[in-house]
Amino acid sequence: MLFRSGIGGIAVALALQNVLSDLFASLAIVIDKPFVVGDSIACSLVVGLEQAAPPSTQVGNGAVIACGVVAGEVESTVWGRPRGQRRCPRYVRDTERRAQASLGGRADAVLWLSTWERFDLVSGSSVLRAGTKAWESALRHRYDRAIARFRRAGARVYLVLPAPSTNGSFGGHAVRTTRAADITMMRLREFLQRYAASRPRAVGVVDLQPLLCPGGPPCPPTVHGRRLRPVDGTHFDPRGATRAASWVYRYLAGADPAQQARSSR
């Protein structure tokens, strides 16, 4: 009986090893030098992307804290206009160039995780209110220009759809998400989904919500026994980043991790 159990365990282990080998092999064909752009959430994901990557994969970090990829200067009804964001376009481009240089000037995939675009956009002397036609039109134009730049360099662009925040803590103080915050994040997700659907040849989509908030907002702190964003409910800790990165890599390899998770339960 014990002998049969041992043989069975070895068979399962070998099968799992084959599955992982197939995943990494397919990933190696699709992506070798991923390049991350975005804000502080993207920064918190980079550690996991490096840890979960196949041995030959080199990850470039072009994310900038407190700046969106194309948001520029934004305005919030809660805290107005953050200082220094007028310089964000220059910071973002400079960081992108340095990160691309670290990959030898060539990235084959761009992972775009940026959430500042969910706010009102400052455009000259005007403010484009989030959710309006003017806001969406401006965002489409900005996304088009940035994506065209990445594609000219030979990269495939993947829009990483963020999930709304959950409750957490920071500096010993509780951090509580709000319905208003959920609405702004869901509005950005809906825009990104519409945008990607209208440009299927230009961009792909990687959706984090089935992993982080499968039932939609309000998002629970724990999903299937795991806390992936324990620090403040928004950013990943190293363990959560590695879990999220594995989810991202399965998308890039052509799999649907949400479907795989449903099938395994």
PDB file of C-alpha atoms in Angstrom:
ATOM      1  CA  MET A   1       0.000   0.000   0.000  1.00  0.00           C
ATOM      2  CA  LEU A   2       2.762   2.405   0.963  1.00  0.00           C
ATOM      3  CA  PHE A   3       4.728   1.346  -2.127  1.00  0.00           C
ATOM      4  CA  ARG A   4       1.771   2.148  -4.399  1.00  0.00           C
ATOM      5  CA  SER A   5       1.302   5.522  -2.659  1.00  0.00           C
ATOM      6  CA  GLY A   6       4.961   6.341  -3.185  1.00  0.00           C
ATOM      7  CA  ILE A   7       4.769   5.444  -6.873  1.00  0.00           C
ATOM      8  CA  GLY A   8       1.622   7.547  -7.191  1.00  0.00           C
ATOM      9  CA  GLY A   9       3.329  10.511  -5.549  1.00  0.00           C
ATOM     10  CA  ILE A  10       6.273  10.240  -7.917  1.00  0.00           C
ATOM     11  CA  ALA A  11       3.908  10.093 -10.884  1.00  0.00           C
ATOM     12  CA  VAL A  12       2.086  13.224  -9.721  1.00  0.00           C
ATOM     13  CA  ALA A  13       5.382  15.040  -9.173  1.00  0.00           C
ATOM     14  CA  LEU A  14       6.604  14.081 -12.642  1.00  0.00           C
ATOM     15  CA  ALA A  15       3.325  15.188 -14.195  1.00  0.00           C
ATOM     16  CA  LEU A  16       3.550  18.528 -12.404  1.00  0.00           C
ATOM     17  CA  GLN A  17       7.148  18.935 -13.549  1.00  0.00           C
ATOM     18  CA  ASN A  18       6.054  18.299 -17.133  1.00  0.00           C
ATOM     19  CA  VAL A  19       3.264  20.886 -16.849  1.00  0.00           C
ATOM     20  CA  LEU A  20       5.679  23.512 -15.548  1.00  0.00           C
ATOM     21  CA  SER A  21       8.234  22.627 -18.219  1.00  0.00           C
ATOM     22  CA  ASP A  22       5.581  23.033 -20.915  1.00  0.00           C
ATOM     23  CA  LEU A  23       4.517  26.366 -19.436  1.00  0.00           C
ATOM     24  CA  PHE A  24       8.066  27.726 -19.369  1.00  0.00           C
ATOM     25  CA  ALA A  25       8.773  26.378 -22.844  1.00  0.00           C
ATOM     26  CA  SER A  26       5.701  28.075 -24.290  1.00  0.00           C
ATOM     27  CA  LEU A  27       6.524  31.244 -22.377  1.00  0.00           C
ATOM     28  CA  ALA A  28      10.066  31.251 -23.734  1.00  0.00           C
ATOM     29  CA  ILE A  29       8.608  31.265 -27.244  1.00  0.00           C
ATOM     30  CA  VAL A  30       6.254  34.142 -26.471  1.00  0.00           C
ATOM     31  CA  ILE A  31       8.366  36.364 -24.250  1.00  0.00           C
ATOM     32  CA  ASP A  32      12.011  36.664 -23.339  1.00  0.00           C
ATOM     33  CA  LYS A  33      12.431  40.286 -22.229  1.00  0.00           C
ATOM     34  CA  PRO A  34       9.276  41.698 -20.596  1.00  0.00           C
ATOM     35  CA  PHE A  35       9.301  45.401 -19.875  1.00  0.00           C
ATOM     36  CA  VAL A  36       7.093  46.805 -17.093  1.00  0.00           C
ATOM     37  CA  VAL A  37       5.629  50.313 -17.258  1.00  0.00           C
ATOM     38  CA  GLY A  38       3.234  51.877 -14.799  1.00  0.00           C
ATOM     39  CA  ASP A  39       3.033  53.300 -11.298  1.00  0.00           C
ATOM     40  CA  SER A  40       3.847  52.090  -7.784  1.00  0.00           C
ATOM     41  CA  ILE A  41       1.560  49.061  -8.145  1.00  0.00           C
ATOM     42  CA  ALA A  42       3.602  47.995 -11.145  1.00  0.00           C
ATOM     43  CA  CYS A  43       6.768  48.583  -9.107  1.00  0.00           C
ATOM     44  CA  SER A  44       5.477  46.221  -6.408  1.00  0.00           C
ATOM     45  CA  LEU A  45       4.805  43.550  -9.056  1.00  0.00           C
ATOM     46  CA  VAL A  46       8.302  43.644 -10.586  1.00  0.00           C
ATOM     47  CA  VAL A  47       9.875  41.673  -7.712  1.00  0.00           C
ATOM     48  CA  GLY A  48       7.456  38.825  -8.334  1.00  0.00           C
ATOM     49  CA  LEU A  49       7.996  38.924 -12.099  1.00  0.00           C
ATOM     50  CA  GLU A  50      11.723  38.501 -11.492  1.00  0.00           C
ATOM     51  CA  GLN A  51      11.220  35.667  -9.005  1.00  0.00           C
ATOM     52  CA  ALA A  52       8.670  33.726 -11.077  1.00  0.00           C
ATOM     53  CA  ALA A  53      10.376  34.164 -14.440  1.00  0.00           C
ATOM     54  CA  PRO A  54      11.996  31.278 -16.341  1.00  0.00           C
ATOM     55  CA  PRO A  55      15.803  31.340 -16.038  1.00  0.00           C
ATOM     56  CA  SER A  56      16.357  32.951 -19.459  1.00  0.00           C
ATOM     57  CA  THR A  57      13.870  35.801 -18.905  1.00  0.00           C
ATOM     58  CA  GLN A  58      15.174  39.288 -18.138  1.00  0.00           C
ATOM     59  CA  VAL A  59      12.679  41.777 -16.688  1.00  0.00           C
ATOM     60  CA  GLY A  60      13.008  45.513 -17.351  1.00  0.00           C
ATOM     61  CA  ASN A  61      11.502  47.965 -14.836  1.00  0.00           C
ATOM     62  CA  GLY A  62      10.219  51.173 -16.394  1.00  0.00           C
ATOM     63  CA  ALA A  63       7.622  51.931 -13.695  1.00  0.00           C
ATOM     64  CA  VAL A  64       7.587  55.292 -11.895  1.00  0.00           C
ATOM     65  CA  ILE A  65       6.113  55.836  -8.433  1.00  0.00           C
ATOM     66  CA  ALA A  66       3.353  58.497  -8.299  1.00  0.00           C
ATOM     67  CA  CYS A  67       3.138  58.801 -12.092  1.00  0.00           C
ATOM     68  CA  GLY A  68       0.858  57.202 -14.640  1.00  0.00           C
ATOM     69  CA  VAL A  69       2.205  56.133 -18.009  1.00  0.00           C
ATOM     70  CA  VAL A  70       0.048  58.653 -19.892  1.00  0.00           C
ATOM     71  CA  ALA A  71      -1.879  60.382 -17.089  1.00  0.00           C
ATOM     72  CA  GLY A  72       0.414  63.397 -16.868  1.00  0.00           C
ATOM     73  CA  GLU A  73      -1.004  65.767 -14.266  1.00  0.00           C
ATOM     74  CA  VAL A  74      -4.236  64.650 -12.620  1.00  0.00           C
ATOM     75  CA  GLU A  75      -6.775  66.099 -10.236  1.00  0.00           C
ATOM     76  CA  SER A  76      -8.610  64.314  -7.445  1.00  0.00           C
ATOM     77  CA  THR A  77     -11.655  65.473  -5.540  1.00  0.00           C
ATOM     78  CA  VAL A  78      -9.972  64.191  -2.363  1.00  0.00           C
ATOM     79  CA  TRP A  79      -6.443  65.633  -2.526  1.00  0.00           C
ATOM     80  CA  GLY A  80      -6.431  68.023  -5.472  1.00  0.00           C
ATOM     81  CA  ARG A  81      -3.381  68.044  -7.752  1.00  0.00           C
ATOM     82  CA  PRO A  82      -0.340  66.138  -6.446  1.00  0.00           C
ATOM     83  CA  ARG A  83       2.874  68.138  -6.433  1.00  0.00           C
ATOM     84  CA  GLY A  84       5.426  67.385  -9.081  1.00  0.00           C
ATOM     85  CA  GLN A  85       3.137  65.571 -11.505  1.00  0.00           C
ATOM     86  CA  ARG A  86       3.748  68.106 -14.249  1.00  0.00           C
ATOM     87  CA  ARG A  87       7.166  66.486 -14.512  1.00  0.00           C
ATOM     88  CA  CYS A  88       5.720  62.973 -14.840  1.00  0.00           C
ATOM     89  CA  PRO A  89       5.849  62.760 -18.668  1.00  0.00           C
ATOM     90  CA  ARG A  90       9.585  63.467 -18.620  1.00  0.00           C
ATOM     91  CA  TYR A  91      10.226  61.119 -15.678  1.00  0.00           C
ATOM     92  CA  VAL A  92       8.261  58.350 -17.374  1.00  0.00           C
ATOM     93  CA  ARG A  93      10.075  58.630 -20.700  1.00  0.00           C
ATOM     94  CA  ASP A  94      13.516  58.848 -19.050  1.00  0.00           C
ATOM     95  CA  THR A  95      12.798  55.776 -16.912  1.00  0.00           C
ATOM     96  CA  GLU A  96      11.500  53.868 -19.926  1.00  0.00           C
ATOM     97  CA  ARG A  97      14.683  54.622 -21.871  1.00  0.00           C
ATOM     98  CA  ARG A  98      16.926  53.457 -19.043  1.00  0.00           C
ATOM     99  CA  ALA A  99      14.906  50.276 -18.580  1.00  0.00           C
ATOM    100  CA  GLN A 100      14.943  49.500 -22.294  1.00  0.00           C
ATOM    101  CA  ALA A 101      18.699  50.085 -22.367  1.00  0.00           C
ATOM    102  CA  SER A 102      19.078  47.492 -19.590  1.00  0.00           C
ATOM    103  CA  LEU A 103      17.437  44.984 -21.962  1.00  0.00           C
ATOM    104  CA  GLY A 104      19.847  45.803 -24.742  1.00  0.00           C
ATOM    105  CA  GLY A 105      17.418  48.224 -26.340  1.00  0.00           C
ATOM    106  CA  ARG A 106      14.879  45.526 -27.144  1.00  0.00           C
ATOM    107  CA  ALA A 107      11.827  44.393 -25.188  1.00  0.00           C
ATOM    108  CA  ASP A 108       9.517  41.815 -26.738  1.00  0.00           C
ATOM    109  CA  ALA A 109       6.564  42.518 -24.430  1.00  0.00           C
ATOM    110  CA  VAL A 110       5.384  45.563 -22.504  1.00  0.00           C
ATOM    111  CA  LEU A 111       3.332  44.940 -19.350  1.00  0.00           C
ATOM    112  CA  TRP A 112       1.358  48.137 -18.706  1.00  0.00           C
ATOM    113  CA  LEU A 113      -0.065  48.482 -15.171  1.00  0.00           C
ATOM    114  CA  SER A 114      -0.978  52.100 -14.483  1.00  0.00           C
ATOM    115  CA  THR A 115      -3.874  53.425 -12.417  1.00  0.00           C
ATOM    116  CA  TRP A 116      -3.404  57.216 -12.241  1.00  0.00           C
ATOM    117  CA  GLU A 117      -5.380  57.494 -15.470  1.00  0.00           C
ATOM    118  CA  ARG A 118      -8.567  56.841 -13.486  1.00  0.00           C
ATOM    119  CA  PHE A 119      -8.582  60.424 -12.182  1.00  0.00           C
ATOM    120  CA  ASP A 120      -9.567  63.710 -13.814  1.00  0.00           C
ATOM    121  CA  LEU A 121      -6.926  64.723 -16.388  1.00  0.00           C
ATOM    122  CA  VAL A 122      -5.374  68.189 -16.455  1.00  0.00           C
ATOM    123  CA  SER A 123      -5.094  69.292 -20.081  1.00  0.00           C
ATOM    124  CA  GLY A 124      -3.651  72.785 -20.413  1.00  0.00           C
ATOM    125  CA  SER A 125      -6.025  75.129 -18.633  1.00  0.00           C
ATOM    126  CA  SER A 126      -8.842  72.580 -18.689  1.00  0.00           C
ATOM    127  CA  VAL A 127      -9.729  69.618 -16.497  1.00  0.00           C
ATOM    128  CA  LEU A 128     -11.216  66.580 -18.228  1.00  0.00           C
ATOM    129  CA  ARG A 129     -13.561  64.921 -15.766  1.00  0.00           C
ATOM    130  CA  ALA A 130     -13.193  61.157 -15.444  1.00  0.00           C
ATOM    131  CA  GLY A 131     -15.918  59.237 -17.219  1.00  0.00           C
ATOM    132  CA  THR A 132     -16.771  61.979 -19.715  1.00  0.00           C
ATOM    133  CA  LYS A 133     -16.417  61.666 -23.488  1.00  0.00           C
ATOM    134  CA  ALA A 134     -13.616  64.249 -23.449  1.00  0.00           C
ATOM    135  CA  TRP A 135     -11.703  62.233 -20.813  1.00  0.00           C
ATOM    136  CA  GLU A 136     -12.077  58.997 -22.771  1.00  0.00           C
ATOM    137  CA  SER A 137     -11.145  60.650 -26.061  1.00  0.00           C
ATOM    138  CA  ALA A 138      -8.010  62.161 -24.535  1.00  0.00           C
ATOM    139  CA  LEU A 139      -7.014  58.849 -22.960  1.00  0.00           C
ATOM    140  CA  ARG A 140      -7.494  56.981 -26.234  1.00  0.00           C
ATOM    141  CA  HIS A 141      -5.235  59.465 -28.006  1.00  0.00           C
ATOM    142  CA  ARG A 142      -2.564  59.197 -25.301  1.00  0.00           C
ATOM    143  CA  TYR A 143      -2.704  55.404 -25.237  1.00  0.00           C
ATOM    144  CA  ASP A 144      -2.486  55.272 -29.032  1.00  0.00           C
ATOM    145  CA  ARG A 145       0.665  57.391 -29.077  1.00  0.00           C
ATOM    146  CA  ALA A 146       2.423  55.439 -26.318  1.00  0.00           C
ATOM    147  CA  ILE A 147       1.478  52.028 -27.703  1.00  0.00           C
ATOM    148  CA  ALA A 148       2.628  53.025 -31.178  1.00  0.00           C
ATOM    149  CA  ARG A 149       5.986  53.970 -29.662  1.00  0.00           C
ATOM    150  CA  PHE A 150       6.362  50.570 -28.000  1.00  0.00           C
ATOM    151  CA  ARG A 151       5.260  48.699 -31.121  1.00  0.00           C
ATOM    152  CA  ARG A 152       7.777  50.536 -33.287  1.00  0.00           C
ATOM    153  CA  ALA A 153      10.423  49.084 -30.985  1.00  0.00           C
ATOM    154  CA  GLY A 154       9.074  45.603 -31.740  1.00  0.00           C
ATOM    155  CA  ALA A 155       7.175  44.938 -28.494  1.00  0.00           C
ATOM    156  CA  ARG A 156       3.715  43.495 -27.986  1.00  0.00           C
ATOM    157  CA  VAL A 157       1.750  45.544 -25.430  1.00  0.00           C
ATOM    158  CA  TYR A 158      -0.347  43.910 -22.699  1.00  0.00           C
ATOM    159  CA  LEU A 159      -2.691  46.077 -20.656  1.00  0.00           C
ATOM    160  CA  VAL A 160      -2.764  44.667 -17.121  1.00  0.00           C
ATOM    161  CA  LEU A 161      -6.246  45.332 -15.752  1.00  0.00           C
ATOM    162  CA  PRO A 162      -5.983  46.350 -12.082  1.00  0.00           C
ATOM    163  CA  ALA A 163      -8.322  45.196  -9.343  1.00  0.00           C
ATOM    164  CA  PRO A 164      -9.957  47.569  -6.851  1.00  0.00           C
ATOM    165  CA  SER A 165      -8.181  47.873  -3.509  1.00  0.00           C
ATOM    166  CA  THR A 166      -9.077  45.995  -0.374  1.00  0.00           C
ATOM    167  CA  ASN A 167      -8.703  46.906   3.288  1.00  0.00           C
ATOM    168  CA  GLY A 168      -5.180  46.874   4.683  1.00  0.00           C
ATOM    169  CA  SER A 169      -2.891  48.751   7.009  1.00  0.00           C
ATOM    170  CA  PHE A 170       0.013  51.141   6.587  1.00  0.00           C
ATOM    171  CA  GLY A 171       2.328  52.491   9.258  1.00  0.00           C
ATOM    172  CA  GLY A 172       0.238  50.850  11.956  1.00  0.00           C
ATOM    173  CA  HIS A 173      -2.947  52.548  10.761  1.00  0.00           C
ATOM    174  CA  ALA A 174      -5.907  50.869   9.115  1.00  0.00           C
ATOM    175  CA  VAL A 175      -6.441  51.655   5.435  1.00  0.00           C
ATOM    176  CA  ARG A 176     -10.044  51.331   4.340  1.00  0.00           C
ATOM    177  CA  THR A 177     -11.213  51.271   0.770  1.00  0.00           C
ATOM    178  CA  THR A 178     -14.355  53.175  -0.199  1.00  0.00           C
ATOM    179  CA  ARG A 179     -17.157  52.746  -2.679  1.00  0.00           C
ATOM    180  CA  ALA A 180     -15.990  55.890  -4.476  1.00  0.00           C
ATOM    181  CA  ALA A 181     -12.495  54.423  -4.890  1.00  0.00           C
ATOM    182  CA  ASP A 182     -13.991  51.175  -6.216  1.00  0.00           C
ATOM    183  CA  ILE A 183     -16.048  53.108  -8.755  1.00  0.00           C
ATOM    184  CA  THR A 184     -13.041  55.000 -10.124  1.00  0.00           C
ATOM    185  CA  MET A 185     -10.995  51.811 -10.503  1.00  0.00           C
ATOM    186  CA  MET A 186     -13.845  49.934 -12.158  1.00  0.00           C
ATOM    187  CA  ARG A 187     -14.347  52.856 -14.543  1.00  0.00           C
ATOM    188  CA  LEU A 188     -10.704  52.626 -15.587  1.00  0.00           C
ATOM    189  CA  ARG A 189     -11.025  48.848 -16.044  1.00  0.00           C
ATOM    190  CA  GLU A 190     -14.065  49.324 -18.272  1.00  0.00           C
ATOM    191  CA  PHE A 191     -12.231  51.917 -20.362  1.00  0.00           C
ATOM    192  CA  LEU A 192      -9.230  49.596 -20.792  1.00  0.00           C
ATOM    193  CA  GLN A 193     -11.483  46.716 -21.808  1.00  0.00           C
ATOM    194  CA  ARG A 194     -13.228  48.888 -24.426  1.00  0.00           C
ATOM    195  CA  TYR A 195      -9.913  50.193 -25.671  1.00  0.00           C
ATOM    196  CA  ALA A 196      -8.353  46.721 -25.992  1.00  0.00           C
ATOM    197  CA  ALA A 197     -11.454  45.358 -27.728  1.00  0.00           C
ATOM    198  CA  SER A 198     -11.211  48.125 -30.329  1.00  0.00           C
ATOM    199  CA  ARG A 199      -7.522  47.415 -31.012  1.00  0.00           C
ATOM    200  CA  PRO A 200      -7.072  43.627 -30.828  1.00  0.00           C
ATOM    201  CA  ARG A 201      -4.024  43.644 -33.099  1.00  0.00           C
ATOM    202  CA  ALA A 202      -2.248  46.314 -31.062  1.00  0.00           C
ATOM    203  CA  VAL A 203      -2.742  45.136 -27.473  1.00  0.00           C
ATOM    204  CA  GLY A 204      -3.463  42.123 -25.324  1.00  0.00           C
ATOM    205  CA  VAL A 205      -5.115  42.022 -21.905  1.00  0.00           C
ATOM    206  CA  VAL A 206      -4.033  40.462 -18.608  1.00  0.00           C
ATOM    207  CA  ASP A 207      -6.763  40.633 -15.952  1.00  0.00           C
ATOM    208  CA  LEU A 208      -5.732  40.584 -12.285  1.00  0.00           C
ATOM    209  CA  GLN A 209      -9.239  40.872 -10.859  1.00  0.00           C
ATOM    210  CA  PRO A 210     -10.115  37.140 -10.978  1.00  0.00           C
ATOM    211  CA  LEU A 211      -7.041  36.540  -8.827  1.00  0.00           C
ATOM    212  CA  LEU A 212      -7.380  39.476  -6.414  1.00  0.00           C
ATOM    213  CA  CYS A 213     -11.101  40.193  -6.318  1.00  0.00           C
ATOM    214  CA  PRO A 214     -13.002  37.360  -8.033  1.00  0.00           C
ATOM    215  CA  GLY A 215     -16.435  38.486  -6.893  1.00  0.00           C
ATOM    216  CA  GLY A 216     -15.903  42.144  -7.732  1.00  0.00           C
ATOM    217  CA  PRO A 217     -15.834  45.024  -5.234  1.00  0.00           C
ATOM    218  CA  PRO A 218     -15.796  45.323  -2.326  1.00  0.00           C
ATOM    219  CA  CYS A 219     -12.692  43.133  -2.510  1.00  0.00           C
ATOM    220  CA  PRO A 220     -11.957  40.762   0.406  1.00  0.00           C
ATOM    221  CA  PRO A 221      -8.512  40.975   2.052  1.00  0.00           C
ATOM    222  CA  THR A 222      -8.109  37.194   1.720  1.00  0.00           C
ATOM    223  CA  VAL A 223      -8.847  35.161  -1.410  1.00  0.00           C
ATOM    224  CA  HIS A 224      -8.688  31.345  -1.192  1.00  0.00           C
ATOM    225  CA  GLY A 225      -6.716  31.612   2.042  1.00  0.00           C
ATOM    226  CA  ARG A 226      -4.109  34.045   0.660  1.00  0.00           C
ATOM    227  CA  ARG A 227      -3.458  37.710   1.418  1.00  0.00           C
ATOM    228  CA  LEU A 228      -1.726  39.038  -1.690  1.00  0.00           C
ATOM    229  CA  ARG A 229      -1.901  42.747  -0.785  1.00  0.00           C
ATOM    230  CA  PRO A 230      -1.486  42.796   2.999  1.00  0.00           C
ATOM    231  CA  VAL A 231       0.529  46.018   3.279  1.00  0.00           C
ATOM    232  CA  ASP A 232      -2.072  48.602   2.290  1.00  0.00           C
ATOM    233  CA  GLY A 233      -4.661  46.663   0.322  1.00  0.00           C
ATOM    234  CA  THR A 234      -3.337  48.018  -2.991  1.00  0.00           C
ATOM    235  CA  HIS A 235       0.332  47.071  -3.421  1.00  0.00           C
ATOM    236  CA  PHE A 236       1.811  43.572  -3.442  1.00  0.00           C
ATOM    237  CA  ASP A 237       4.202  42.220  -0.864  1.00  0.00           C
ATOM    238  CA  PRO A 238       6.949  39.917  -2.264  1.00  0.00           C
ATOM    239  CA  ARG A 239       4.894  36.748  -1.768  1.00  0.00           C
ATOM    240  CA  GLY A 240       1.794  38.286  -3.305  1.00  0.00           C
ATOM    241  CA  ALA A 241       3.856  39.689  -6.181  1.00  0.00           C
ATOM    242  CA  THR A 242       5.231  36.244  -6.985  1.00  0.00           C
ATOM    243  CA  ARG A 243       1.730  34.773  -6.974  1.00  0.00           C
ATOM    244  CA  ALA A 244       0.423  37.578  -9.201  1.00  0.00           C
ATOM    245  CA  ALA A 245       3.444  37.256 -11.514  1.00  0.00           C
ATOM    246  CA  SER A 246       2.772  33.543 -12.016  1.00  0.00           C
ATOM    247  CA  TRP A 247      -0.775  34.512 -12.996  1.00  0.00           C
ATOM    248  CA  VAL A 248       0.579  37.074 -15.492  1.00  0.00           C
ATOM    249  CA  TYR A 249       3.039  34.626 -17.027  1.00  0.00           C
ATOM    250  CA  ARG A 250       0.290  32.068 -17.608  1.00  0.00           C
ATOM    251  CA  TYR A 251      -1.620  34.722 -19.555  1.00  0.00           C
ATOM    252  CA  LEU A 252       1.459  35.480 -21.629  1.00  0.00           C
ATOM    253  CA  ALA A 253       1.916  31.781 -22.360  1.00  0.00           C
ATOM    254  CA  GLY A 254      -1.579  31.705 -23.851  1.00  0.00           C
ATOM    255  CA  ALA A 255      -3.357  30.110 -20.900  1.00  0.00           C
ATOM    256  CA  ASP A 256      -6.397  31.403 -19.004  1.00  0.00           C
ATOM    257  CA  PRO A 257      -5.444  31.144 -15.310  1.00  0.00           C
ATOM    258  CA  ALA A 258      -8.959  32.059 -14.192  1.00  0.00           C
ATOM    259  CA  GLN A 259     -10.373  29.095 -16.125  1.00  0.00           C
ATOM    260  CA  GLN A 260      -7.602  26.851 -14.798  1.00  0.00           C
ATOM    261  CA  ALA A 261      -8.397  27.906 -11.223  1.00  0.00           C
ATOM    262  CA  ARG A 262     -12.104  27.167 -11.702  1.00  0.00           C
ATOM    263  CA  SER A 263     -11.319  23.746 -13.176  1.00  0.00           C
ATOM    264  CA  SER A 264      -9.042  22.799 -10.284  1.00  0.00           C
ATOM    265  CA  ARG A 265     -11.651  23.520  -7.612  1.00  0.00           C
TER     266      ARG A 265
END
